CSV table of C-alpha atoms in Angstrom, one decimal:
chain,number,residue,atom,x,y,z
Q,45,UNK,CA,-73.8,-17.5,102.4
Q,46,UNK,CA,-77.4,-18.4,102.8
Q,47,UNK,CA,-77.5,-16.5,106.1
Q,48,UNK,CA,-75.8,-13.5,104.7
Q,49,UNK,CA,-78.2,-13.5,101.8
Q,50,UNK,CA,-81.1,-13.7,104.2
Q,51,UNK,CA,-79.7,-10.8,106.3
Q,52,UNK,CA,-79.3,-8.8,103.2
Q,53,UNK,CA,-82.8,-9.4,102.0
Q,54,UNK,CA,-84.2,-8.5,105.5
Q,55,UNK,CA,-82.2,-5.2,105.5
Q,56,UNK,CA,-83.5,-4.4,102.0
Q,57,UNK,CA,-87.0,-5.1,103.0
Q,58,UNK,CA,-86.6,-2.9,106.1
Q,59,UNK,CA,-85.2,0.1,104.0
Q,60,UNK,CA,-88.2,-0.3,101.6
Q,61,UNK,CA,-90.7,-0.4,104.3
Q,62,UNK,CA,-89.2,2.7,105.9
Q,63,UNK,CA,-89.3,4.5,102.6
Q,64,UNK,CA,-92.8,3.4,101.7
Q,65,UNK,CA,-94.5,6.1,104.2
Q,66,UNK,CA,-94.7,9.4,102.5
Q,67,UNK,CA,-92.8,12.4,103.9
Q,68,UNK,CA,-92.3,15.9,102.4
Q,69,UNK,CA,-89.1,16.7,100.7
Q,70,UNK,CA,-88.0,20.0,99.4
Q,71,UNK,CA,-90.4,23.1,99.4
Q,72,UNK,CA,-93.7,22.8,101.1
Q,73,UNK,CA,-96.2,25.6,100.1
Q,74,UNK,CA,-99.2,27.0,101.9
Q,75,UNK,CA,-101.4,29.1,99.8
Q,76,UNK,CA,-103.2,32.0,101.7
Q,77,UNK,CA,-106.2,32.9,99.4
Q,78,UNK,CA,-105.9,36.6,100.3
Q,79,UNK,CA,-103.4,39.3,100.6
Q,80,UNK,CA,-101.1,39.6,103.8
Q,81,UNK,CA,-102.8,40.7,107.0
Q,82,UNK,CA,-106.0,38.5,107.1
Q,83,UNK,CA,-107.1,35.3,108.8
Q,84,UNK,CA,-106.0,33.0,105.9
Q,85,UNK,CA,-102.6,34.6,105.9
Q,86,UNK,CA,-102.3,34.2,109.7
Q,87,UNK,CA,-103.3,30.4,109.3
Q,88,UNK,CA,-100.5,29.7,106.8
Q,89,UNK,CA,-97.8,31.6,108.5
Q,90,UNK,CA,-98.4,30.6,112.1
Q,91,UNK,CA,-99.0,26.9,111.2
Q,92,UNK,CA,-95.9,27.0,108.9
Q,93,UNK,CA,-93.8,28.3,111.7
Q,94,UNK,CA,-95.0,25.7,114.2
Q,95,UNK,CA,-94.4,22.9,111.5
Q,96,UNK,CA,-90.9,24.1,111.3
Q,97,UNK,CA,-90.4,24.3,114.9
Q,98,UNK,CA,-91.6,20.7,115.4
Q,99,UNK,CA,-89.4,19.5,112.5
Q,100,UNK,CA,-92.3,18.2,110.6
Q,101,UNK,CA,-91.1,19.9,107.3
Q,102,UNK,CA,-87.6,19.5,105.8
Q,103,UNK,CA,-87.2,23.4,105.6
Q,104,UNK,CA,-89.4,26.4,105.6
Q,105,UNK,CA,-93.0,26.4,104.7
Q,106,UNK,CA,-93.4,29.0,102.0
Q,107,UNK,CA,-96.6,31.2,102.1
Q,108,UNK,CA,-98.0,32.2,98.9
Q,109,UNK,CA,-100.7,34.9,98.9
Q,110,UNK,CA,-103.2,34.3,96.1
Q,111,UNK,CA,-106.1,36.9,96.6
Q,112,UNK,CA,-109.2,37.1,94.5
Q,113,UNK,CA,-112.9,36.2,94.3
Q,114,UNK,CA,-113.1,35.5,98.2
Q,115,UNK,CA,-110.9,32.5,97.8
Q,116,UNK,CA,-112.2,31.4,94.4
Q,117,UNK,CA,-108.9,32.2,92.6
Q,118,UNK,CA,-106.9,29.9,95.0
Q,119,UNK,CA,-109.6,27.1,94.9
Q,120,UNK,CA,-109.6,27.2,91.0
Q,121,UNK,CA,-105.9,27.1,90.9
Q,122,UNK,CA,-105.6,24.2,93.2
Q,123,UNK,CA,-108.3,22.2,91.3
Q,124,UNK,CA,-107.0,23.0,87.7
Q,125,UNK,CA,-103.4,23.5,88.2
Q,126,UNK,CA,-102.1,21.7,91.3
Q,127,UNK,CA,-104.5,18.7,91.3
Q,128,UNK,CA,-101.9,16.1,92.3
Q,129,UNK,CA,-99.4,18.4,94.3
Q,130,UNK,CA,-98.6,16.3,97.5
Q,131,UNK,CA,-96.7,19.3,99.1
Q,132,UNK,CA,-99.5,21.9,98.8
Q,133,UNK,CA,-101.7,23.0,101.7
Q,134,UNK,CA,-104.3,25.8,101.1
Q,135,UNK,CA,-105.7,27.7,104.2
Q,136,UNK,CA,-109.6,27.5,104.5
Q,137,UNK,CA,-112.2,28.6,107.0
Q,138,UNK,CA,-116.0,29.2,107.3
Q,139,UNK,CA,-115.4,31.8,104.7
Q,140,UNK,CA,-114.4,29.0,102.3
Q,141,UNK,CA,-117.5,26.9,103.0
Q,142,UNK,CA,-119.7,30.0,102.7
Q,143,UNK,CA,-118.4,30.8,99.1
Q,144,UNK,CA,-119.0,27.1,98.2
Q,145,UNK,CA,-122.4,27.3,99.8
Q,146,UNK,CA,-123.5,30.3,97.8
Q,147,UNK,CA,-122.0,28.7,94.6
Q,148,UNK,CA,-119.6,31.6,94.2
Q,149,UNK,CA,-116.9,29.3,92.8
Q,150,UNK,CA,-118.5,28.7,89.4
Q,151,UNK,CA,-118.5,25.0,88.4
Q,152,UNK,CA,-116.8,23.9,91.6
Q,153,UNK,CA,-117.8,22.2,94.9
Q,154,UNK,CA,-116.5,20.9,98.1
Q,155,UNK,CA,-115.8,17.4,96.7
Q,156,UNK,CA,-113.2,18.8,94.3
Q,157,UNK,CA,-110.4,19.0,97.1
Q,158,UNK,CA,-109.3,16.9,100.0
Q,159,UNK,CA,-110.1,18.4,103.4
Q,160,UNK,CA,-107.2,18.0,105.8
Q,161,UNK,CA,-108.4,19.3,109.3
Q,162,UNK,CA,-109.1,22.2,111.5
Q,163,UNK,CA,-106.8,23.7,114.2
Q,164,UNK,CA,-109.3,25.8,116.2
Q,165,UNK,CA,-112.0,28.4,115.7
Q,166,UNK,CA,-112.0,32.1,115.6
Q,167,UNK,CA,-115.1,33.9,116.7
Q,168,UNK,CA,-116.4,36.9,114.8
Q,169,UNK,CA,-116.4,40.4,116.2
Q,170,UNK,CA,-118.0,43.6,115.4
Q,171,UNK,CA,-115.8,46.5,116.1
Q,172,UNK,CA,-115.4,50.3,115.6
Q,173,UNK,CA,-112.7,53.0,115.7
Q,174,UNK,CA,-111.7,53.9,119.2
Q,175,UNK,CA,-113.3,57.4,118.8
Q,176,UNK,CA,-116.5,56.1,117.3
Q,177,UNK,CA,-119.9,57.3,118.5
Q,178,UNK,CA,-121.1,53.8,119.0
Q,179,UNK,CA,-120.2,52.7,122.5
Q,180,UNK,CA,-122.0,49.3,122.4
Q,181,UNK,CA,-123.7,47.0,120.0
Q,182,UNK,CA,-127.2,48.0,120.7
Q,183,UNK,CA,-126.5,51.7,119.8
Q,184,UNK,CA,-125.1,50.5,116.4
Q,185,UNK,CA,-128.2,48.3,115.8
Q,186,UNK,CA,-130.6,51.0,116.9
Q,187,UNK,CA,-129.0,53.1,114.2
Q,188,UNK,CA,-129.6,50.3,111.6
Q,189,UNK,CA,-133.3,49.9,112.8
Q,190,UNK,CA,-133.8,53.6,112.0
Q,191,UNK,CA,-132.1,53.5,108.7
Q,192,UNK,CA,-130.4,50.3,107.4
Q,193,UNK,CA,-128.1,52.3,105.2
Q,194,UNK,CA,-126.8,54.4,108.0
Q,195,UNK,CA,-123.9,52.2,109.1
Q,196,UNK,CA,-121.4,51.0,106.7
Q,197,UNK,CA,-119.5,47.7,107.4
Q,198,UNK,CA,-116.1,46.7,106.1
Q,199,UNK,CA,-114.8,43.1,106.0
Q,200,UNK,CA,-112.1,40.9,104.5
Q,201,UNK,CA,-114.4,38.5,102.7
Q,202,UNK,CA,-116.3,39.1,99.4
Q,203,UNK,CA,-119.7,40.6,99.3
Q,204,UNK,CA,-122.1,37.8,100.7
Q,205,UNK,CA,-119.1,36.1,102.3
Q,206,UNK,CA,-118.6,35.0,106.0
Q,207,UNK,CA,-117.6,38.5,107.3
Q,208,UNK,CA,-120.7,40.0,105.5
Q,209,UNK,CA,-122.9,37.2,106.9
Q,210,UNK,CA,-121.7,37.9,110.4
Q,211,UNK,CA,-122.8,41.5,110.3
Q,212,UNK,CA,-126.3,40.3,108.9
Q,213,UNK,CA,-126.6,37.6,111.5
Q,214,UNK,CA,-126.3,40.2,114.3
Q,215,UNK,CA,-128.6,42.6,112.5
Q,216,UNK,CA,-131.3,39.9,112.1
Q,217,UNK,CA,-131.0,38.8,115.7
Q,218,UNK,CA,-131.3,42.5,116.7
Q,219,UNK,CA,-134.6,42.8,114.9
Q,220,UNK,CA,-133.1,45.0,112.0
Q,221,UNK,CA,-135.4,44.8,108.8
Q,222,UNK,CA,-134.5,45.0,105.1
Q,223,UNK,CA,-131.0,43.3,105.6
Q,224,UNK,CA,-130.0,43.5,102.1
Q,225,UNK,CA,-129.8,47.3,102.3
Q,226,UNK,CA,-127.0,47.4,104.9
Q,227,UNK,CA,-123.9,48.6,103.1
Q,228,UNK,CA,-120.9,46.2,103.2
Q,229,UNK,CA,-117.6,47.1,101.6
Q,230,UNK,CA,-115.4,44.1,100.7
Q,231,UNK,CA,-111.5,44.3,100.9
Q,232,UNK,CA,-108.8,41.9,100.1
Q,233,UNK,CA,-108.2,41.1,103.8
Q,234,UNK,CA,-109.1,42.1,107.2
Q,235,UNK,CA,-106.2,44.4,107.8
Q,236,UNK,CA,-107.2,46.6,105.0
Q,237,UNK,CA,-110.8,46.7,106.1
Q,238,UNK,CA,-109.8,47.8,109.7
Q,239,UNK,CA,-107.5,50.5,108.3
Q,240,UNK,CA,-110.6,51.9,106.6
Q,241,UNK,CA,-112.6,51.8,109.7
Q,242,UNK,CA,-109.8,53.3,111.8
Q,243,UNK,CA,-109.4,56.1,109.2
Q,244,UNK,CA,-113.0,57.0,109.5
Q,245,UNK,CA,-113.9,56.0,105.9
Q,246,UNK,CA,-116.2,53.1,107.1
Q,247,UNK,CA,-118.4,52.9,110.3
Q,248,UNK,CA,-117.7,49.3,111.6
Q,249,UNK,CA,-115.6,46.4,111.1
Q,250,UNK,CA,-116.9,42.8,110.8
Q,251,UNK,CA,-114.2,40.0,111.0
Q,252,UNK,CA,-112.5,37.7,113.4
Q,253,UNK,CA,-110.7,38.2,116.8
Q,254,UNK,CA,-107.4,36.9,115.5
Q,255,UNK,CA,-107.0,39.3,112.7
Q,256,UNK,CA,-108.1,42.3,115.0
Q,257,UNK,CA,-105.8,41.6,117.7
Q,258,UNK,CA,-103.0,44.0,116.8
Q,259,UNK,CA,-105.5,46.9,116.2
Q,260,UNK,CA,-107.2,46.2,119.5
Q,261,UNK,CA,-103.9,46.0,121.4
Q,262,UNK,CA,-102.7,49.4,119.8
Q,263,UNK,CA,-106.0,51.0,121.0
Q,264,UNK,CA,-107.1,52.0,117.6
Q,265,UNK,CA,-110.0,49.5,117.4
Q,266,UNK,CA,-112.8,49.0,120.0
Q,267,UNK,CA,-114.7,45.7,119.9
Q,268,UNK,CA,-118.4,46.2,120.6
Q,269,UNK,CA,-119.2,42.5,120.7
Q,270,UNK,CA,-117.7,39.0,120.1
Q,271,UNK,CA,-120.3,36.7,118.5
Q,272,UNK,CA,-119.5,33.7,120.9
Q,273,UNK,CA,-121.6,31.9,123.3
Q,274,UNK,CA,-119.5,33.0,126.4
Q,275,UNK,CA,-116.7,35.7,126.7
Q,276,UNK,CA,-113.3,34.6,125.4
Q,277,UNK,CA,-110.6,33.6,127.8
Q,278,UNK,CA,-107.5,35.6,128.8
Q,279,UNK,CA,-106.9,39.0,127.6
Q,280,UNK,CA,-110.0,39.1,125.6
Q,281,UNK,CA,-112.3,38.5,128.6
Q,282,UNK,CA,-113.3,42.2,128.9
Q,283,UNK,CA,-115.0,42.0,125.4
Q,284,UNK,CA,-118.8,41.6,125.9
Q,285,UNK,CA,-120.6,39.1,123.8
Q,286,UNK,CA,-123.7,40.0,121.6
Q,287,UNK,CA,-125.8,37.6,123.7
Q,288,UNK,CA,-125.3,39.4,126.9
Q,289,UNK,CA,-126.3,42.6,125.3
Q,290,UNK,CA,-129.5,41.0,124.3
Q,291,UNK,CA,-128.7,40.0,120.7
Q,292,UNK,CA,-128.5,36.3,120.1
Q,293,UNK,CA,-125.8,36.2,117.4
Q,294,UNK,CA,-123.1,33.6,117.0
Q,295,UNK,CA,-120.3,33.6,114.4
Q,296,UNK,CA,-117.6,30.9,114.8
Q,297,UNK,CA,-115.0,30.7,112.0
Q,298,UNK,CA,-112.9,27.6,112.1
Q,299,UNK,CA,-109.4,27.6,110.7
Q,300,UNK,CA,-107.9,24.8,108.6
Q,301,UNK,CA,-106.7,23.4,105.3
Q,302,UNK,CA,-107.6,21.5,102.2
Q,303,UNK,CA,-105.3,20.0,99.6
Q,304,UNK,CA,-105.5,18.8,96.0
Q,305,UNK,CA,-108.0,16.2,95.3
Q,306,UNK,CA,-105.5,13.9,93.3
Q,307,UNK,CA,-102.8,14.1,95.9
Q,308,UNK,CA,-101.4,10.7,97.1
Q,309,UNK,CA,-103.4,9.0,99.8
Q,310,UNK,CA,-100.1,8.7,101.8
Q,311,UNK,CA,-99.6,12.3,101.5
Q,312,UNK,CA,-103.0,13.2,102.8
Q,313,UNK,CA,-102.5,10.8,105.8
Q,314,UNK,CA,-99.1,12.6,106.5
Q,315,UNK,CA,-100.8,16.0,106.5
Q,316,UNK,CA,-103.7,14.8,108.7
Q,317,UNK,CA,-101.4,13.3,111.2
Q,318,UNK,CA,-99.2,16.4,111.1
Q,319,UNK,CA,-102.2,18.6,111.9
Q,320,UNK,CA,-103.2,16.2,114.7
Q,321,UNK,CA,-99.7,16.5,116.1
Q,322,UNK,CA,-99.4,20.2,115.8
Q,323,UNK,CA,-102.9,20.8,117.4
Q,324,UNK,CA,-101.7,18.8,120.4
Q,325,UNK,CA,-98.4,20.7,120.9
Q,326,UNK,CA,-97.7,23.3,123.4
Q,327,UNK,CA,-96.3,25.6,120.7
Q,328,UNK,CA,-99.8,25.7,119.0
Q,329,UNK,CA,-101.6,26.0,122.3
Q,330,UNK,CA,-99.5,29.2,122.9
Q,331,UNK,CA,-100.4,30.5,119.4
Q,332,UNK,CA,-104.2,29.7,120.1
Q,333,UNK,CA,-104.0,31.6,123.4
Q,334,UNK,CA,-102.2,34.7,122.0
Q,335,UNK,CA,-104.7,34.9,119.2
Q,336,UNK,CA,-108.1,34.1,120.8
Q,337,UNK,CA,-108.6,30.8,119.0
Q,338,UNK,CA,-110.9,28.3,120.9
Q,339,UNK,CA,-110.5,24.5,120.7
Q,340,UNK,CA,-112.0,23.0,117.5
Q,341,UNK,CA,-110.5,19.9,116.0
Q,342,UNK,CA,-112.9,17.3,114.5
Q,343,UNK,CA,-111.4,13.8,114.1
Q,344,UNK,CA,-110.1,13.2,110.7
Q,345,UNK,CA,-112.8,10.9,109.8
Q,346,UNK,CA,-115.5,13.5,110.6
Q,347,UNK,CA,-114.0,16.6,109.2
Q,348,UNK,CA,-115.1,16.2,105.5
Q,349,UNK,CA,-118.6,15.5,106.6
Q,350,UNK,CA,-118.6,18.4,108.9
Q,351,UNK,CA,-117.5,20.6,105.8
Q,352,UNK,CA,-120.4,19.3,103.7
Q,353,UNK,CA,-122.8,19.8,106.6
Q,354,UNK,CA,-121.7,23.4,107.1
Q,355,UNK,CA,-122.0,24.1,103.3
Q,356,UNK,CA,-125.7,22.9,103.5
Q,357,UNK,CA,-126.4,25.0,106.7
Q,358,UNK,CA,-124.9,28.3,105.2
Q,359,UNK,CA,-126.8,27.7,102.1
Q,360,UNK,CA,-130.0,27.7,104.0
Q,361,UNK,CA,-129.0,30.8,106.1
Q,362,UNK,CA,-128.1,32.5,102.8
Q,363,UNK,CA,-131.6,31.8,101.4
Q,364,UNK,CA,-133.2,33.1,104.6
Q,365,UNK,CA,-131.5,36.4,104.6
Q,366,UNK,CA,-131.9,37.1,100.9
Q,367,UNK,CA,-128.3,36.5,99.7
Q,368,UNK,CA,-129.3,33.4,97.7
Q,369,UNK,CA,-132.3,32.5,95.7
């Protein structure tokens, strides 16, 4: 009898030990802080699909598009209404840290959420419609030097956001003066911005290679430069860098997630490990290759400090080019 009781107790302990580790149950939600068609939407949908393929979620990952204020609506929603939701991930990127650096989320800062991890980086591009008169980056920059208001840019970030900054970084490196006079039109996502460029309503697109892929492949969009150290691999290898055209401009954009600050610590650990496993998978490597993402995955214990450092760096850059006083 005592042996049976001991075995029963051991079995109960084993069951409780296996149930202590948190796992998602029911619906998992990923908020993309923009309309469909942009980089945040790409992050949610592509990561959600791979999580499903790897059986790391109990069902589908639901993508919720929540556009507004350059990601501010989603950030405020997470902080104020979803503070302890263990099954919520929110797509983030350098665009997110840019808005935080410029204090564009009133009363909020990077410490109000938990930073989960990054799954690659997406380099910035400057592109024009296929029939544009600008055939290379220097021609476009020469036009800006002659008149900063002569070239209108469109992007998926808010005014002063990361897409806007990429155009200004390139213009500054090219020697363009009076950077605040360069027109920038903000749209809810990169897809909408590119449509305006292709339609001839705006001169140039500033965004990321992953969101431009479809328009590049269709022949509607011509990339003048990728803002990378070297040419991208594979099918993007024919796109010249800004550097090889004599303009020392870089614009990497990491892709990743944050989650509510009051989510359970075990839930955070689960999602951090899930992102680690996903990043190492062949399925995700295929996604990266198809969309021009480059390796970027700081260790979990370094990602939060990376985010804080990037916020500080972008704040300084924003002051230098007159976007922040």
